Short mmCIF file of C-alpha atoms and ligand atoms in Angstrom, two decimals:
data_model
loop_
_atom_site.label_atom_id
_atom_site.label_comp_id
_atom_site.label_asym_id
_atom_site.label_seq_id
_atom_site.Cartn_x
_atom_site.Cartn_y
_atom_site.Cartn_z
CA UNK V 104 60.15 3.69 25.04
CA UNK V 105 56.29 3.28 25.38
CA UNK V 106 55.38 -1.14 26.27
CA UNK V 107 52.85 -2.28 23.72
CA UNK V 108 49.93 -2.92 24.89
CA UNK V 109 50.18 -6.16 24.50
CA UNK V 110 53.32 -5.91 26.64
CA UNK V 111 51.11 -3.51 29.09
CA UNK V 112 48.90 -6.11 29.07
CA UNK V 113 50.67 -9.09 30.00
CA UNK V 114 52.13 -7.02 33.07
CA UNK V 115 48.79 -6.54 34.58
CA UNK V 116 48.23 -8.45 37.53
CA UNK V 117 45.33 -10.54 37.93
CA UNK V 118 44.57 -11.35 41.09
CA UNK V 119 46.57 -14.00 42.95
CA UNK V 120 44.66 -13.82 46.49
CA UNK V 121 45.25 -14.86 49.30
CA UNK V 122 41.75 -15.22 48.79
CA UNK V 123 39.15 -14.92 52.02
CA UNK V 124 36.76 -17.61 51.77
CA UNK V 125 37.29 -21.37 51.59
CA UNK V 126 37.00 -22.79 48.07
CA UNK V 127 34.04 -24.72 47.11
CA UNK V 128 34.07 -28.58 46.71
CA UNK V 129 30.26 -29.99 46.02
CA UNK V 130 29.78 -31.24 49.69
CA UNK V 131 30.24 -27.63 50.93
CA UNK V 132 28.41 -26.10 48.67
CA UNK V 133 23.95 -26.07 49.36
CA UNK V 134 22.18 -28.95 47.57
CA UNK V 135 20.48 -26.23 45.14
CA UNK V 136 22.05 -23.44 42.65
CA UNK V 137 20.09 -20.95 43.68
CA UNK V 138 20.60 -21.36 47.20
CA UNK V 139 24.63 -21.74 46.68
CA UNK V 140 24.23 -18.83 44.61
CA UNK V 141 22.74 -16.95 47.71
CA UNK V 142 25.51 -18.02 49.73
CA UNK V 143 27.98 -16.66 47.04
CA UNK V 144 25.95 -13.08 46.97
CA UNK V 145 25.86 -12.43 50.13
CA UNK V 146 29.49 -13.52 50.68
CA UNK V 147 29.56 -10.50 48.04
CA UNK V 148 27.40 -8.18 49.56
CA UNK V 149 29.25 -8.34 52.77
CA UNK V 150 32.41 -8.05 51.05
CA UNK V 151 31.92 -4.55 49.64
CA UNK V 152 32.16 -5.84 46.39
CA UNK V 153 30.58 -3.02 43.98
CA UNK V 154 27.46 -3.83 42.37
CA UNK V 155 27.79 -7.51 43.22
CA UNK V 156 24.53 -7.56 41.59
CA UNK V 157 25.46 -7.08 38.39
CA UNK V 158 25.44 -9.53 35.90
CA UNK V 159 26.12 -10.10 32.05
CA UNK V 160 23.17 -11.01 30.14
CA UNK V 161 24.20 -13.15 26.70
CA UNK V 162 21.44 -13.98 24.43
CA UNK V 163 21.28 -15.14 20.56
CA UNK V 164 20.18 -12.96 17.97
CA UNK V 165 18.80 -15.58 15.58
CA UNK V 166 18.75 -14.11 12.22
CA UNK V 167 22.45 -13.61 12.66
CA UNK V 168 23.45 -16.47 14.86
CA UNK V 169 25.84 -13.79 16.73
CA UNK V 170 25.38 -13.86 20.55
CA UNK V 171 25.51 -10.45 22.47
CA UNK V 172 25.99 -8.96 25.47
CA UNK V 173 25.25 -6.61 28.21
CA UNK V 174 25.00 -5.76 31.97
CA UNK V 175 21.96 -5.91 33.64
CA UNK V 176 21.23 -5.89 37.46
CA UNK V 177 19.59 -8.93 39.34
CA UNK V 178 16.27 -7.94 40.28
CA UNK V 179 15.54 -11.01 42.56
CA UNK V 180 15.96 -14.55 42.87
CA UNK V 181 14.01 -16.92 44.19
CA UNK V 182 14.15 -21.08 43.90
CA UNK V 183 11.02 -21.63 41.94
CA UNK V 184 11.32 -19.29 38.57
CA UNK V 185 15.30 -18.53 38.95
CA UNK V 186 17.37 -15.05 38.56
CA UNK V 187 15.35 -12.70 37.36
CA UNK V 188 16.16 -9.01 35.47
CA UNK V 189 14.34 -5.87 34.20
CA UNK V 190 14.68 -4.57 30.46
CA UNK V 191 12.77 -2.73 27.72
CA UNK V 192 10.19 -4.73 25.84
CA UNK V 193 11.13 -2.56 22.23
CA UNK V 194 15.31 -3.06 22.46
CA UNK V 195 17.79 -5.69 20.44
CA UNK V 196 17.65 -8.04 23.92
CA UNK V 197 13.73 -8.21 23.81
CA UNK V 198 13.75 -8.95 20.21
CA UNK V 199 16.38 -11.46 20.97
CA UNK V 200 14.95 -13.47 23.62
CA UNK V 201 11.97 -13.31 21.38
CA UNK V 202 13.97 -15.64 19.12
CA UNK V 203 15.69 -17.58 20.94
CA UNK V 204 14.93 -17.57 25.05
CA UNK V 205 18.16 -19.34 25.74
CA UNK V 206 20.47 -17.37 27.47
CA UNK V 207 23.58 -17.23 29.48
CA UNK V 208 24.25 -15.14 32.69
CA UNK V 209 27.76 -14.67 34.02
CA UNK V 210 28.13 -13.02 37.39
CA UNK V 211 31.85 -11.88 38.54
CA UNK V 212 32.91 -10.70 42.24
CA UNK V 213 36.90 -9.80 40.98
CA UNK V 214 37.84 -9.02 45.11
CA UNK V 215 36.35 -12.63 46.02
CA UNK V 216 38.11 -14.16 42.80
CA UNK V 217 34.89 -15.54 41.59
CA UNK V 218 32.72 -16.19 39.08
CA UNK V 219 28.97 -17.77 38.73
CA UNK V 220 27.59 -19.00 35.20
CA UNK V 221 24.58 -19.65 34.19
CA UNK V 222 22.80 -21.12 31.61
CA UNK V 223 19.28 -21.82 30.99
CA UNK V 224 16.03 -20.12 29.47
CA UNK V 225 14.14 -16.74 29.83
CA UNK V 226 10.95 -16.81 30.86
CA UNK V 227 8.66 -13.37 31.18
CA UNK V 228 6.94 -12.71 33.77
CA UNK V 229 3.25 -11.43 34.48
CA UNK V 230 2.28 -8.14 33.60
CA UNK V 231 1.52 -7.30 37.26
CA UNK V 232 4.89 -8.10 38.33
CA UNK V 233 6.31 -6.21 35.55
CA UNK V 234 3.90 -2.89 36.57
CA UNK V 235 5.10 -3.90 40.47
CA UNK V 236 9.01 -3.53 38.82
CA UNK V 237 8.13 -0.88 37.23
CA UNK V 238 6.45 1.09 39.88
CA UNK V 239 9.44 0.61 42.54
CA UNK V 240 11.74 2.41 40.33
CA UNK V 241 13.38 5.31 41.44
CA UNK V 242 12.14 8.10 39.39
CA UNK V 243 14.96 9.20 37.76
CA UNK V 244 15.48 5.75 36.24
CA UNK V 245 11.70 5.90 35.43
CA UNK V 246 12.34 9.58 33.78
CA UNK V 247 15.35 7.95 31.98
CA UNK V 248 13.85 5.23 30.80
CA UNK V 249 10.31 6.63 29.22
CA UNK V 250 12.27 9.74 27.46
CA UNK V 251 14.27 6.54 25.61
CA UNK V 252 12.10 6.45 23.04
CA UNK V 253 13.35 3.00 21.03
CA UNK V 254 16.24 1.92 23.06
CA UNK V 255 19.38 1.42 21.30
CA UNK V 256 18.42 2.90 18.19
CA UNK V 257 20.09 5.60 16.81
CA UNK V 258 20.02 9.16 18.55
CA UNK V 259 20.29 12.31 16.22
CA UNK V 260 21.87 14.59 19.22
CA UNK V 261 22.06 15.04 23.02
CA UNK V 262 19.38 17.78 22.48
CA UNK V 263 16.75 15.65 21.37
CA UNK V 264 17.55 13.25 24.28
CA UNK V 265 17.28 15.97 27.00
CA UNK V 266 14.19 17.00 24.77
CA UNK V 267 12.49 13.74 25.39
CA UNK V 268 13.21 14.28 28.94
CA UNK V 269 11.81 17.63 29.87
CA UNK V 270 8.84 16.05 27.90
CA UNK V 271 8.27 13.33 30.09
CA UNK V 272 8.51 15.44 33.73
CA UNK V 273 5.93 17.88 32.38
CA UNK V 274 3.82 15.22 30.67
CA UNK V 275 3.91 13.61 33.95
CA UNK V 276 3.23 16.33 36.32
CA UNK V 277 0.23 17.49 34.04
CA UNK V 278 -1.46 14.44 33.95
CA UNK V 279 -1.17 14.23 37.62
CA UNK V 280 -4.74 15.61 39.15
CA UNK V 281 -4.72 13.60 42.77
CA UNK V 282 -1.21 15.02 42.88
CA UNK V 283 0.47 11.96 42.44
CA UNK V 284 3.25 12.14 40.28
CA UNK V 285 2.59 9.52 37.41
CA UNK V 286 5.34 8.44 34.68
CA UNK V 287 4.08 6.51 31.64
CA UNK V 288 5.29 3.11 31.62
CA UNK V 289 7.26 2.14 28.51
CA UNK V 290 6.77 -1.43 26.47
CA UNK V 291 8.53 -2.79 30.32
CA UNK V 292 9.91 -6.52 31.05
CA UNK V 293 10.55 -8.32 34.06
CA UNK V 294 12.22 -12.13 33.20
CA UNK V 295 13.43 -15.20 35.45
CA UNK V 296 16.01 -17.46 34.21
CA UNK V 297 15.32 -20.55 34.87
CA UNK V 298 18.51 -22.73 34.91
CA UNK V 299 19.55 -25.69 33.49
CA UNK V 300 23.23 -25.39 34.25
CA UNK V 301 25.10 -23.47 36.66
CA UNK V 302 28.55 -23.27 37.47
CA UNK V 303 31.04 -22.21 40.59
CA UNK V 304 34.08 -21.11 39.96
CA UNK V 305 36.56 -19.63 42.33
CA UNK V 306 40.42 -18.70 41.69
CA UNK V 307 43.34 -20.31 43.79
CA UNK V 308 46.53 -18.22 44.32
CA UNK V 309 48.19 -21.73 42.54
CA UNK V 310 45.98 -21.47 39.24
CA UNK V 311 44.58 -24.39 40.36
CA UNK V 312 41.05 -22.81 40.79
CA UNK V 313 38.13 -24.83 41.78
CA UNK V 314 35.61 -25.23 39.87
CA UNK V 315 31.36 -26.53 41.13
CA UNK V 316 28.88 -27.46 38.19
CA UNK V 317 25.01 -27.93 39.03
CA UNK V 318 23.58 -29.58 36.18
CA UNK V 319 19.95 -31.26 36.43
CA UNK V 320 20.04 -34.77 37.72
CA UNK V 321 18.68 -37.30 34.88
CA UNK V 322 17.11 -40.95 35.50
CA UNK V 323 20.29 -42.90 35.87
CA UNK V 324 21.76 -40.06 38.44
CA UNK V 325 18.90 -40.54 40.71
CA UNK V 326 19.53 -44.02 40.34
CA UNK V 327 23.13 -43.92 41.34
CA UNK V 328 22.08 -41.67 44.52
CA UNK V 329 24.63 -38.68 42.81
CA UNK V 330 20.80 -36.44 42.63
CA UNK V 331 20.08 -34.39 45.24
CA UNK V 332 17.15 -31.79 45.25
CA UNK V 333 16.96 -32.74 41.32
CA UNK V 334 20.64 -31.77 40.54
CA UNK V 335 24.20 -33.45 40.44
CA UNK V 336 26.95 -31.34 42.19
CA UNK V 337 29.93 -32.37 40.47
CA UNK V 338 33.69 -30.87 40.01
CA UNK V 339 34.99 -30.02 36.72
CA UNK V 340 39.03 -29.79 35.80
CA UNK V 341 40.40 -26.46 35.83
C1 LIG Z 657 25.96 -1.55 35.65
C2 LIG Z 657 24.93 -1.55 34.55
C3 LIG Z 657 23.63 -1.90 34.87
C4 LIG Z 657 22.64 -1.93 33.86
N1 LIG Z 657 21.38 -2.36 34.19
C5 LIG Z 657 20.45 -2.52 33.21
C6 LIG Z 657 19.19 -3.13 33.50
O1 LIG Z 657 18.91 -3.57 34.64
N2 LIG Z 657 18.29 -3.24 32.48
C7 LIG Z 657 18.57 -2.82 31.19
O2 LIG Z 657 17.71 -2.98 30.31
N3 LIG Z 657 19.77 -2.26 30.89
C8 LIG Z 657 20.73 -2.11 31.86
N4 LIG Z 657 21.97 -1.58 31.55
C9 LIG Z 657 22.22 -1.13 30.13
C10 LIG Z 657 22.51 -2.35 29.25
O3 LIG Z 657 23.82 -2.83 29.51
C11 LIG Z 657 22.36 -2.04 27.75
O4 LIG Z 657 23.22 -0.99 27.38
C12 LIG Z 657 20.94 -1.64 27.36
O5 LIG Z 657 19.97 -2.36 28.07
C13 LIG Z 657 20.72 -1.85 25.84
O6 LIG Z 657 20.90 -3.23 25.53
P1 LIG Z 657 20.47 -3.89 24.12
O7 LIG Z 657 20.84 -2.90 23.07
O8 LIG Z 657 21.28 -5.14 24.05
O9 LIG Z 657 19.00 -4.17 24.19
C14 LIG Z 657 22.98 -1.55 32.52
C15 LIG Z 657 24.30 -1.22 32.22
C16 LIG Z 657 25.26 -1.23 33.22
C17 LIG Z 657 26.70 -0.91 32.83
#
């Protein structure tokens, strides 16, 4: 007899390690998110975790109140403006963050066992950094992403699609007199997350898994000593 699924399910393993790296506790962890966040990517990275730079994006659509979701990729990080990410400026996430620039990032490395949050709010960048993410594109994601006419709306067939994109490669080779190949940019984003809260988390073969939260030191932290770099390192229960 065919297991329900949620029999199936509940017979999936999750992963119960032994798990390679030492878990966190806040004194071995940097003084900063985003430089413990480093740490944590390029533990990743040298890992062979696949795209250990992906992360999901959760932001607020206000005139329903229902949060949503999607991967995106990390474009860069750096300590002063936070994680930042690429998208279309006509989609549901633009609109969104239009709304409401809080947003959440979640980042998940399943072979280390662990997971970064984030919280904190959007901020866009300058139009020359957006052309400058725009202009190291590969083409084909360039191609992709100009034939998209309105992202996410609604696509009458496959035909029109591949349409859009013969469109584009001759538009662009015809406009191209210097022989430079030049693809029209599309309404283009580029956003850093700056973060108010970010959390550590990292899965122990006896459930117990450890757990790191960053959150920004206030008066009375600084006055106990706990601040350090402007944030409070402190463990949370499982
Ligand atoms: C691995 C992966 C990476 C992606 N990277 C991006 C990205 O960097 N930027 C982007 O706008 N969409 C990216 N997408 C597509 C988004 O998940 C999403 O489908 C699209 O942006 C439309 O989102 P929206 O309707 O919420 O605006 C990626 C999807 C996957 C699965």
């Amino acid at each position: 007899m065919t297991k329900s699924l949620r029999t199936q399910l509940r017979l999936l393993p999750t992963h119960t390690g032994p798990f390679p790296l030492p878990p966190p506790t806040p004194s071995s962890l940097p003084s900063t998110p985003t430089a413990a966040f480093q740490t944590w990517l390029h533990d990743a990275i040298t890992a062979g975790v696949i795209e250990p730079h992906a992360l999901t994006l959760s932001t607020v659509d206000s005139s329903t109140g229902i949060p949503d979701s999607r991967v995106l990729i990390l474009k860069d990080l750096d300590s002063a403006r936070g994680w930042q990410f690429a998208i279309r400026g006509d989609g549901p996430k633009a609109a969104q963050l239009d709304g409401n620039p809080g947003v959440a990032l979640c980042f998940y490395w399943a072979e280390l066992g662990r997971q970064v949050r984030i919280r904190g709010r959007a901020v866009r960048l300058s139009v020359e950094e957006e052309e400058r993410d725009w202009e190291g594109r590969p083409r084909a994601s360039k191609v992709a992403a100009a034939a998209s006419r309105t992202q996410s709306a609604v696509l009458g067939s496959l035909e029109e699609l591949r349409g859009s994109v013969e469109r584009v490669i001759s538009t662009a080779t015809a406009s191209d007199s210097t022989g430079r190949e030049e693809i029209q940019r599309p309404a283009w984003r580029v956003y850093a997350v700056s973060p108010v809260v970010v959390e550590f988390w990292q899965r122990s073969s006896d459930r117990l898994h450890q757990r790191v939260r960053f959150r920004k030191a206030e008066k009375d932290d600084r006055e106990g000593g706990e601040g350090e770099d402007g944030w409070v390192k402190e463990l949370l229960w499982p």
